Coordinates of C-alpha atoms in Angstrom, one line a residue:
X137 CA -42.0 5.5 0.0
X138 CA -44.2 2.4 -0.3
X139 CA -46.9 0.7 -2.3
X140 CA -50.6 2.4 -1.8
X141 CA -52.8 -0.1 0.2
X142 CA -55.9 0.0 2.1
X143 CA -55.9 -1.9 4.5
X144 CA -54.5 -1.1 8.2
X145 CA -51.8 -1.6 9.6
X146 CA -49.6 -3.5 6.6
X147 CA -46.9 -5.7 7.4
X148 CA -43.6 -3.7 5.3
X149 CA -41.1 -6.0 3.6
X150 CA -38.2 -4.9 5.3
X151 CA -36.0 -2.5 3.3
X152 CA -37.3 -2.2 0.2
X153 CA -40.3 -0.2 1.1
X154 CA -43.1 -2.4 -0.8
X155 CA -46.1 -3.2 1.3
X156 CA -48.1 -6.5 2.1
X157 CA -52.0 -5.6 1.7
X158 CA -54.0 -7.8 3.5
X159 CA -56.9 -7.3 0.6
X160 CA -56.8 -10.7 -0.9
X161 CA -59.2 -13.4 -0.5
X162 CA -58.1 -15.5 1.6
X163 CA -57.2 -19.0 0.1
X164 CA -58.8 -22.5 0.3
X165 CA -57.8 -25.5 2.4
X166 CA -54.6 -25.7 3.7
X167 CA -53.6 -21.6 3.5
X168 CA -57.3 -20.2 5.1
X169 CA -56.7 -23.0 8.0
X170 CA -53.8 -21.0 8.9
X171 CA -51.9 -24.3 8.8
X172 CA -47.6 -24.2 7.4
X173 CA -46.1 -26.6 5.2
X174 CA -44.5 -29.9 6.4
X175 CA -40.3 -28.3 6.8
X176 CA -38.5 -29.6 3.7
X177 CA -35.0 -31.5 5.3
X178 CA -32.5 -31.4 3.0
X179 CA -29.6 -33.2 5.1
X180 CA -29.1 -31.2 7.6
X181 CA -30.4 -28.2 6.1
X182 CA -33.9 -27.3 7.6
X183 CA -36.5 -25.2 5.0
X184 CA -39.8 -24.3 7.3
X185 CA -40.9 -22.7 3.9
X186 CA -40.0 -24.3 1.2
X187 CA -39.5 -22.5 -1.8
X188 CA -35.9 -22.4 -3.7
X189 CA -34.8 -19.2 -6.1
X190 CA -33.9 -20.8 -9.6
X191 CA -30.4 -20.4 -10.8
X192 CA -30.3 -18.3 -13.4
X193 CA -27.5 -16.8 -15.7
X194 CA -26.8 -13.2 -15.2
X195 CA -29.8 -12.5 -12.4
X196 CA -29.4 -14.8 -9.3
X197 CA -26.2 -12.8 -8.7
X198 CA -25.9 -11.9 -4.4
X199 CA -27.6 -8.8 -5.1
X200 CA -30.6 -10.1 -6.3
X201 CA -30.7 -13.0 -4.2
X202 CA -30.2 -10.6 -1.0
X203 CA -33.3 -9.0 -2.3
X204 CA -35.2 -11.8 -3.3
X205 CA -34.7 -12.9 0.4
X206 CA -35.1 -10.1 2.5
X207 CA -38.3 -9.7 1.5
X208 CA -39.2 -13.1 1.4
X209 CA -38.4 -13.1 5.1
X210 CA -40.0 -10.0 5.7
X211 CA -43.4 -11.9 5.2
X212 CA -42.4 -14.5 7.7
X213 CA -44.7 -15.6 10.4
X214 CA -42.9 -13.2 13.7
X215 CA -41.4 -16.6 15.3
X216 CA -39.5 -17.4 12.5
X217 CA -38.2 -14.1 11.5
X218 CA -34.0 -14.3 11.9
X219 CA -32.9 -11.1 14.1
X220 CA -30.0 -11.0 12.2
X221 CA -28.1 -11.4 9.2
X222 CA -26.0 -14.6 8.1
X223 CA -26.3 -18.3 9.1
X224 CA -28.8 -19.3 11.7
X225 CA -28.1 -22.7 13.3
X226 CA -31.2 -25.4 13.8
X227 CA -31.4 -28.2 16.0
X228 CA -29.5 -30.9 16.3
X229 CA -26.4 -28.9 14.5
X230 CA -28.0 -28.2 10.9
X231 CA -28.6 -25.0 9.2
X232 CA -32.1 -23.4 9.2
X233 CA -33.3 -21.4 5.8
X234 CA -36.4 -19.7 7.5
X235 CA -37.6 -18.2 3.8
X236 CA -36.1 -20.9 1.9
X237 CA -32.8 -21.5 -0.5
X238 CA -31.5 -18.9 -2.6
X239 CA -28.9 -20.4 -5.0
X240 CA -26.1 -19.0 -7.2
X241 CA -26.1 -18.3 -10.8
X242 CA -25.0 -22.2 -12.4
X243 CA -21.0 -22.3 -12.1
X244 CA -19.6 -24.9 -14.4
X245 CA -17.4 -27.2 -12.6
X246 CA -14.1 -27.0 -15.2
X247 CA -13.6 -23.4 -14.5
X248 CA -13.8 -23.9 -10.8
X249 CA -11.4 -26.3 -11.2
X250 CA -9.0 -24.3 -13.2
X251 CA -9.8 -21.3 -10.4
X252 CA -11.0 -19.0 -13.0
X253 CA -11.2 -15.8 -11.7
X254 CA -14.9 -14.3 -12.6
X255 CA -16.1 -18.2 -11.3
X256 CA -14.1 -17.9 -7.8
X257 CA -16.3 -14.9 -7.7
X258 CA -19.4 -16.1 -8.2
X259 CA -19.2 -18.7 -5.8
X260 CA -18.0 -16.0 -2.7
X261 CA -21.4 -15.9 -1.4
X262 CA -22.5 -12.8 0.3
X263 CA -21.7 -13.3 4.1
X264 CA -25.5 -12.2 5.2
X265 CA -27.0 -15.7 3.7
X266 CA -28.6 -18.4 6.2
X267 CA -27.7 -20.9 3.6
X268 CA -24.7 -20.9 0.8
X269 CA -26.4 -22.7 -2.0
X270 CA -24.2 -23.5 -5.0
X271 CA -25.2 -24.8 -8.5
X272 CA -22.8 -26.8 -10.4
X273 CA -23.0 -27.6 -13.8
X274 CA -20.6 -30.7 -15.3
X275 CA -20.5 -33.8 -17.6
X276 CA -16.9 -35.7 -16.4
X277 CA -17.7 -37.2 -13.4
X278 CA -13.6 -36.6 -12.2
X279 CA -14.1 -32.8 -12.6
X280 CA -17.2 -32.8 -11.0
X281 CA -16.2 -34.4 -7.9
X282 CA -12.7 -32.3 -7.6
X283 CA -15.6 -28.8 -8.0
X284 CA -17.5 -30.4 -4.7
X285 CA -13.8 -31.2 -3.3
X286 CA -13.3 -27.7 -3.5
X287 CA -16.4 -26.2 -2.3
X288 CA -16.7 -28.0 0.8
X289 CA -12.9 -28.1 1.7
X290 CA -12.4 -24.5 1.2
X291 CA -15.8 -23.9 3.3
X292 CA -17.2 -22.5 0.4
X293 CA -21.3 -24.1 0.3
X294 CA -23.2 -25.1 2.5
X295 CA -25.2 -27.1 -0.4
X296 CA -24.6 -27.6 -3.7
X297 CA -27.5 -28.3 -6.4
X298 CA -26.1 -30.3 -9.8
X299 CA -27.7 -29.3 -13.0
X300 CA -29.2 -31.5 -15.7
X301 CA -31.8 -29.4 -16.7
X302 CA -30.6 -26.8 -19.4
X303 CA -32.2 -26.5 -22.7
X304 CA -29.9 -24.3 -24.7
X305 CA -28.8 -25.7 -27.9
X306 CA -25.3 -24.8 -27.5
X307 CA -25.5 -27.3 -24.2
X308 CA -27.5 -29.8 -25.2
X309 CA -26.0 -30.1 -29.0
X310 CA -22.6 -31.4 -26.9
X311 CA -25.1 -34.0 -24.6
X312 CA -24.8 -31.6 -21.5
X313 CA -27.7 -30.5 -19.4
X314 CA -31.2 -32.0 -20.2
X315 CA -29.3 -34.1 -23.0
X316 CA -27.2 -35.7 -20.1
X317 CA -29.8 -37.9 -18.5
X318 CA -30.6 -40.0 -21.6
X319 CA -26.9 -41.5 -20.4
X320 CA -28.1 -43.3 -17.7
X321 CA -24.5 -44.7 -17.1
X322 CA -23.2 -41.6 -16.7
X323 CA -25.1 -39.8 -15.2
X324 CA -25.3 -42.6 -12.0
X325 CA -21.4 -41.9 -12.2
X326 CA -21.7 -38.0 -11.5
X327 CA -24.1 -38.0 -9.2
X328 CA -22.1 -41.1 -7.2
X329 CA -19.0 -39.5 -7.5
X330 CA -20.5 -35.8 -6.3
X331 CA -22.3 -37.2 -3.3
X332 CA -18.9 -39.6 -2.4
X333 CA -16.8 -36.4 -2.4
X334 CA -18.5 -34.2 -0.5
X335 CA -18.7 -36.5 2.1
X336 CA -15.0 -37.2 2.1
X337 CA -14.0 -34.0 2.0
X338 CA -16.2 -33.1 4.7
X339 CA -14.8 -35.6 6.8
X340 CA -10.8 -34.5 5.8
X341 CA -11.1 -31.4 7.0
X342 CA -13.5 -32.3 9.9
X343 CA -16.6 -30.0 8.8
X344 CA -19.0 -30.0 11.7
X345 CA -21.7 -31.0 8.8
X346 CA -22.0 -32.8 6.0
X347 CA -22.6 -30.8 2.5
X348 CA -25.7 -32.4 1.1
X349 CA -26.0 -32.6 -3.3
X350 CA -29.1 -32.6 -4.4
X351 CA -29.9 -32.1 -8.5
X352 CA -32.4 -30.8 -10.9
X353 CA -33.7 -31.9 -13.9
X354 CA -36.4 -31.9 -16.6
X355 CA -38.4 -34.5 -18.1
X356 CA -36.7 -35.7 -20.8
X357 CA -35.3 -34.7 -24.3
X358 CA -38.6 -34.8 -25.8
X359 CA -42.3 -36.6 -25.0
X360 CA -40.5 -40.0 -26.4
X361 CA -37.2 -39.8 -24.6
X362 CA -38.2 -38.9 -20.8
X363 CA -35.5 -39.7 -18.6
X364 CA -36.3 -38.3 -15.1
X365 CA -37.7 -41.5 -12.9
X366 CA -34.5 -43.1 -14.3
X367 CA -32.8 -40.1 -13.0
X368 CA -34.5 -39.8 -9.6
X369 CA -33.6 -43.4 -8.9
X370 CA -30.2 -43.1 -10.0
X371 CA -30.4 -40.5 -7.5
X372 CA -31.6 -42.2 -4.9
X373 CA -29.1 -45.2 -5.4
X374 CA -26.4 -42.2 -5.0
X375 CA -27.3 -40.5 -2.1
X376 CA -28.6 -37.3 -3.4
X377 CA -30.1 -35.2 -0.8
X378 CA -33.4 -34.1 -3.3
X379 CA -34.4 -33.6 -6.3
X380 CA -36.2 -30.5 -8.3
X381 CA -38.0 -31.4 -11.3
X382 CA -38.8 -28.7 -13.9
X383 CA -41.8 -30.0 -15.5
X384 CA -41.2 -29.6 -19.6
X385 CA -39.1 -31.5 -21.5
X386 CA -36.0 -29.8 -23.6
X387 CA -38.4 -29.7 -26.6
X388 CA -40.5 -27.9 -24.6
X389 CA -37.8 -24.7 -23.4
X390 CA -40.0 -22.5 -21.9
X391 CA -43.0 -23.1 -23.9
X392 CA -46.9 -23.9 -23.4
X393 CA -48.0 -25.3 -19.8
X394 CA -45.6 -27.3 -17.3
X395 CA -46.8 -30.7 -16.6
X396 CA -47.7 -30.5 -13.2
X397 CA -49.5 -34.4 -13.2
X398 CA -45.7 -35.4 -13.8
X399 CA -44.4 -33.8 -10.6
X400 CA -47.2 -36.0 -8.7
X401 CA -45.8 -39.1 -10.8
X402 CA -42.2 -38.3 -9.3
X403 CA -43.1 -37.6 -6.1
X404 CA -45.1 -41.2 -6.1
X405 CA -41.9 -43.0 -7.5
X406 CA -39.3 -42.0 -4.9
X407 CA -38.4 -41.8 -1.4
X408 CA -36.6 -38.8 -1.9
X409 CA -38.2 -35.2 -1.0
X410 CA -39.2 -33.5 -4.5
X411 CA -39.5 -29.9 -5.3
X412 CA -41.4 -28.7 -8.3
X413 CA -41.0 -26.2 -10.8
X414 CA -42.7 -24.2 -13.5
X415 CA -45.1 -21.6 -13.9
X416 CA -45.5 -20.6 -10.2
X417 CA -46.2 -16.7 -11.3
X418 CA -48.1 -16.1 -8.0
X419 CA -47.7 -17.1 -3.9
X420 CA -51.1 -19.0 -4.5
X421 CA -49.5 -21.1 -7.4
X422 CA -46.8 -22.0 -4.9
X423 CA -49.3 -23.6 -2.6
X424 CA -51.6 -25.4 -5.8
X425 CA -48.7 -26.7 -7.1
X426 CA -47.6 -28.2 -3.1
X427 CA -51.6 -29.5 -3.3
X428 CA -52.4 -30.7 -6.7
X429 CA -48.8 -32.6 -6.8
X430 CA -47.6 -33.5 -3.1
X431 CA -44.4 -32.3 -3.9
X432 CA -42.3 -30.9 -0.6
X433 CA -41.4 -27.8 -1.9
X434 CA -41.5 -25.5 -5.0
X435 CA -38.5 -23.9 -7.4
X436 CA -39.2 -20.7 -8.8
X437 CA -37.4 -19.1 -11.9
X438 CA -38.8 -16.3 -14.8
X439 CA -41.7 -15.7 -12.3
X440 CA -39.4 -13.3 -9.9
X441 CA -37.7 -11.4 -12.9
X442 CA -38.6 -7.9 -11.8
X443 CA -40.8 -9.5 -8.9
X444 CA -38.5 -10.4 -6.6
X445 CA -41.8 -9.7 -3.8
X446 CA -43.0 -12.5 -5.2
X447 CA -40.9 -14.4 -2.7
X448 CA -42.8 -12.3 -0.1
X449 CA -46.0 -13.6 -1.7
X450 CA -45.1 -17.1 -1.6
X451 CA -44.0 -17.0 1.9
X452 CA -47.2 -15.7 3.2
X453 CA -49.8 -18.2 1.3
X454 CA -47.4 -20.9 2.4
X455 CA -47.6 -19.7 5.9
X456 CA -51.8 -19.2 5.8
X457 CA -51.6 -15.3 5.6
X458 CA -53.6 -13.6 2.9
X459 CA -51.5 -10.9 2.5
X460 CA -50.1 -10.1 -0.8
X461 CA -47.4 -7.5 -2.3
X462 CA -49.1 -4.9 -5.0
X463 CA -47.1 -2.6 -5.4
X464 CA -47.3 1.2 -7.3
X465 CA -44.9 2.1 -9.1
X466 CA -43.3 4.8 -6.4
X467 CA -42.6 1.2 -4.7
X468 CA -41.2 -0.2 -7.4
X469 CA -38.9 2.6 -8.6
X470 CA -37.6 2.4 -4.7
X471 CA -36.7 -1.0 -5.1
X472 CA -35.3 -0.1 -8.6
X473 CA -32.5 2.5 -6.6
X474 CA -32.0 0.0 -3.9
X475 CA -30.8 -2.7 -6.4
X476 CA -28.7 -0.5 -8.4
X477 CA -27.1 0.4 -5.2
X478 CA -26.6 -2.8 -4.0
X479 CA -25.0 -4.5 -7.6
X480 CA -23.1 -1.5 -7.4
X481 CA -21.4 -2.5 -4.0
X482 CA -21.4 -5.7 -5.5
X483 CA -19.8 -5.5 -8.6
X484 CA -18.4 -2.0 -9.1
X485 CA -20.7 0.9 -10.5
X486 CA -20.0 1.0 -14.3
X487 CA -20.6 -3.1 -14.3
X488 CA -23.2 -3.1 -11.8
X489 CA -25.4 -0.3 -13.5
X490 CA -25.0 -1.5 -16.8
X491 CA -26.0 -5.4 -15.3
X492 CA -29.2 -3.1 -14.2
X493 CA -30.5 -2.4 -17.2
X494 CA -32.2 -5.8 -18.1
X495 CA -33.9 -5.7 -14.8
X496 CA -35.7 -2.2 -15.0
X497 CA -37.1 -3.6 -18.1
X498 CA -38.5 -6.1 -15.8
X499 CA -39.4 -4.2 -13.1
X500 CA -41.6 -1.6 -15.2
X501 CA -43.5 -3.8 -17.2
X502 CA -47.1 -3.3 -17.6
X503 CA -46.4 0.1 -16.1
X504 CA -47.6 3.0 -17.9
X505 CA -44.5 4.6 -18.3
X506 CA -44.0 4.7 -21.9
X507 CA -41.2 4.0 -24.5
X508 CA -39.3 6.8 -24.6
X509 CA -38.9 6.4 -20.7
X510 CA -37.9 2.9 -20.9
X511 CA -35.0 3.7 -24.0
X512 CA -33.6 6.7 -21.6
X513 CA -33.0 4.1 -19.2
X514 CA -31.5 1.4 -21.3
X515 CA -28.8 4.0 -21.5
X516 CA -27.7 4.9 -18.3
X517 CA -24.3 4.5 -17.0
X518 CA -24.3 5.7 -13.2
X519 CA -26.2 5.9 -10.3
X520 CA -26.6 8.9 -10.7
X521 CA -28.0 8.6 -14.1
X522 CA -30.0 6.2 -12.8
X523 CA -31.5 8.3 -10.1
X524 CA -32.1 11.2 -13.0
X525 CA -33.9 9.1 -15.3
X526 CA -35.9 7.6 -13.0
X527 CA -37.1 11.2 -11.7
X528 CA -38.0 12.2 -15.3
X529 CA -40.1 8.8 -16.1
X530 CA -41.7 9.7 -12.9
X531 CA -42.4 13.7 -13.6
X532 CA -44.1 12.9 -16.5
X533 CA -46.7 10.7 -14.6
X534 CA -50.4 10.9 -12.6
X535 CA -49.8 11.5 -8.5
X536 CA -50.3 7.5 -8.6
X537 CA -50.0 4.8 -10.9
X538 CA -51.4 1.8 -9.4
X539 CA -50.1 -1.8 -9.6
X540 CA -50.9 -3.1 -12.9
X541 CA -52.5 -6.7 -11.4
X542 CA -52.7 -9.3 -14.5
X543 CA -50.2 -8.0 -16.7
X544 CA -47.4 -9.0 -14.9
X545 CA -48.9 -11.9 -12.8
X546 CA -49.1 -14.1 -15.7
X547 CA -47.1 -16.8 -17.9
X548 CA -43.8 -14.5 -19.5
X549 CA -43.8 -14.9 -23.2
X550 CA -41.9 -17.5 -24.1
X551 CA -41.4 -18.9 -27.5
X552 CA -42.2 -21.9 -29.2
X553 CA -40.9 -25.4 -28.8
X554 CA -37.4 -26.3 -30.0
X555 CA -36.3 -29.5 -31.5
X556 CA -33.4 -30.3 -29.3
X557 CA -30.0 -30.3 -30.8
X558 CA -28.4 -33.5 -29.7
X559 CA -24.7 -35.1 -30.9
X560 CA -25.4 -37.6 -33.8
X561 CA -26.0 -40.8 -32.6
X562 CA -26.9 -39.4 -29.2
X563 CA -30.2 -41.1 -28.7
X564 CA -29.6 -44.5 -30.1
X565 CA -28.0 -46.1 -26.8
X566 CA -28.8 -45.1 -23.1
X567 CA -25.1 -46.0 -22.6
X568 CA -22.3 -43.6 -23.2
X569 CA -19.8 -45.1 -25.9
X570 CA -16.4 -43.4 -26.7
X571 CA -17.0 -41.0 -29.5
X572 CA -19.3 -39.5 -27.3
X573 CA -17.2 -39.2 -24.4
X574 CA -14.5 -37.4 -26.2
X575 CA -17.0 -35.2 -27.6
X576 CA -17.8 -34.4 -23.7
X577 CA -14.9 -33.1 -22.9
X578 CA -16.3 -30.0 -24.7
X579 CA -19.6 -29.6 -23.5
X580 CA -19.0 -27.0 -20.4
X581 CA -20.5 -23.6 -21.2
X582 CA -21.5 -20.8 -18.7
X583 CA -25.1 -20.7 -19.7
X584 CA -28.6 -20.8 -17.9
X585 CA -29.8 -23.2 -15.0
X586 CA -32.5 -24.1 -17.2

């Protein structure tokens, strides 16, 4: 079953059964002169397209990464299309991510440390990844540095991404996440002490390569309070591998426009290769955003929820191919089973069904499928419920029901802007002082990558 098209001869993502129509106009400049992004190098990590998948809490699990990148490689040129599944070696002894990186949900470092059980989990990558991409997230540089001891001793990443970018008010309220960099002090400690320990751990087991850490962050606490050219060159001084700047401030969450003119501004202030993120809804945002900014690669986040094609998308303007995904909804439903099925074999049915739920939401929006259809399938339990309720959303239907275009190729809705909730005292010293470090000790939450 795939998505209705009209043009000839489609190029099929792989798998999932949604189709590439070669409809679109084709795009300006760099994309309609059929030329490919500069490879993004990140250590020895080599990214012919580079685009990164977002951490985020409760999606970026393997089975939606899996997805997100089989059909992102499905769109890739024929000559750099993998044959098979799993790590594919590049030149000179690195690691080649032909679609890009594809990174875990955010795993705090303290309960890696203490080998919590549903953390050791999370950080078992699924075996048929090129690269094993790992986001920490941690505010004592000791604990941070014993999380990338363990990774890279137990062969456990292949890269690891430190956040400083979360919003959430139960985060930031403790100075964690975008809160963090207004410390410059310590922050120049975690990153050091991150970057020093992979490296030695690397070399005391005899890896063949090195792990590189690279971090991402946001602007600031607020329009008066930015922190991240600090940050990149604490970075720099550090050895971080990249950096990925999400262009609001905490204030900001996920509100109004990213401020794509400050991407431009990092990527003019550092040495380091930059990726950019924030609203990137479409494969030719990808390549404006790579334009407009000169930024090495993008990061994309609530664009893919329910869109995981989008990767496909992104791949092919990236590449110079005007093909695009638009699929109907006998596509989507297909790709609707598929996941099921795979966080089923993932996580066990009742847990992986029930994980489902938030994503079918996703997946049928702007689809005329109506409310009753969507409450049936808030309930289901099993697959085979699943397959059931699908079925009677779908009898109730025209023959077709086309790809719903704008409504779901847009900004998602997302709130106003939040005063940040910061420790008292928090901003009146770039330096950390005791009262404040204690107070650290409890800032580790299992939350979003922001």
């Amino acid at each position: 079953m795939t998505g209705r098209v009209t043009a000839p001869e489609p190029a099929v993502c792989q798998h999932v059964g949604v189709t590439m129509s070669e409809t679109s106009p084709r795009l300006p400049d760099a994309c309609a002169s059929g030329r490919t992004p500069a490879p993004l190098r990140i250590g020895p990590l080599a990214v012919p397209t580079p685009v990164e998948l977002a951490p985020m809490a409760g999606v970026t699990n393997a089975s939606f990464r899996r997805l997100c990148r089989e059909m992102a490689e499905a769109a890739l040129p024929e000559a750099l299309r993998p044959s098979r599944p799993g790590p594919v070696a590049a030149p000179a002894g690195g690691l080649l991510a032909p679609a890009g990186l594809y990174v875990t949900e955010m795993v705090t470092t303290r309960a890696l440390v203490e080998r919590n059980e549903r953390t050791l989990a999370m950080v078992r990558t699924d075996p048929a990844e090129r690269v094993r991409s790992i986001q920490l997230y941690g505010v004592d540089p000791a604990t941070v540095g014993a999380a990338v001891r363990i990774l890279v001793e137990e062969d456990l990443a292949d890269h690891i991404d430190l956040n400083f970018g979360c919003p959430v008010p139960k985060v930031t309220r403790k100075g964690g996440g975008a809160a963090l960099p207004w410390k410059r002090d310590l922050l120049a400690a975690i990153l050091t002490e991150a970057v020093r320990a992979s490296e030695a751990a690397a070399h005391a087991v005899g890896r063949a390569r090195q792990v590189p850490v690279t971090m991402k962050m946001r602007l600031g606490i607020d329009e008066e309070h930015e922190t991240f050219l600090d940050a990149a060159r604490a970075a720099e001084n550090a050895g971080i591998a990249a950096v990925a700047l999400h262009a609001r401030s905490a204030r900001q969450h996920y509100s109004g426009q990213a401020r794509w003119e400050e991407i431009a501004r990092l990527k003019e202030s550092t040495a380091l290769p930059v990726l950019g993120n924030g609203d990137i809804w479409l494969g030719d945002d990808a390549v404006r955003m790579m334009e407009t900014t000169g930024c090495d690669g993008v990061v994309v986040g609530r664009g893919c929820q329910g869109r995981p094609w989008l990767f496909a998308d992104i791949v092919a303007a990236m590449h110079g191919s005007s093909a695009r995904t638009r699929p109907d909804l006998d596509a989507v439903i297909e790709v609707i089973r598929r996941h099921g099925r795979m966080l089923a074999e993932e996580m066990g049915e009742d847990r992986g069904v029930r994980d489902l739920r938030k994503h079918v939401g996703w997946y049928l929006k702007g689809y005329p499928v109506g409310g009753a259809a969507r409450a049936d399938l808030m309930g289901i339990r099993t697959l085979d419920e699943l397959d059931a309720g699908l079925e009677r959303m779908r009898s109730r239907l025209p023959d077709v029901v086309d790809y719903p275009g704008d409504i779901v190729e847009g900004p998602r809705e997302a709130g106003s802007p939040k005063t940040p909730r910061l420790p008292d005292g928090w901003l009146d010293s770039p330096a950390l002082d005791e009262a404040h470090r204690e107070m650290l000790s409890q800032a580790e939450s299992d939350v979003s990558g922001g």
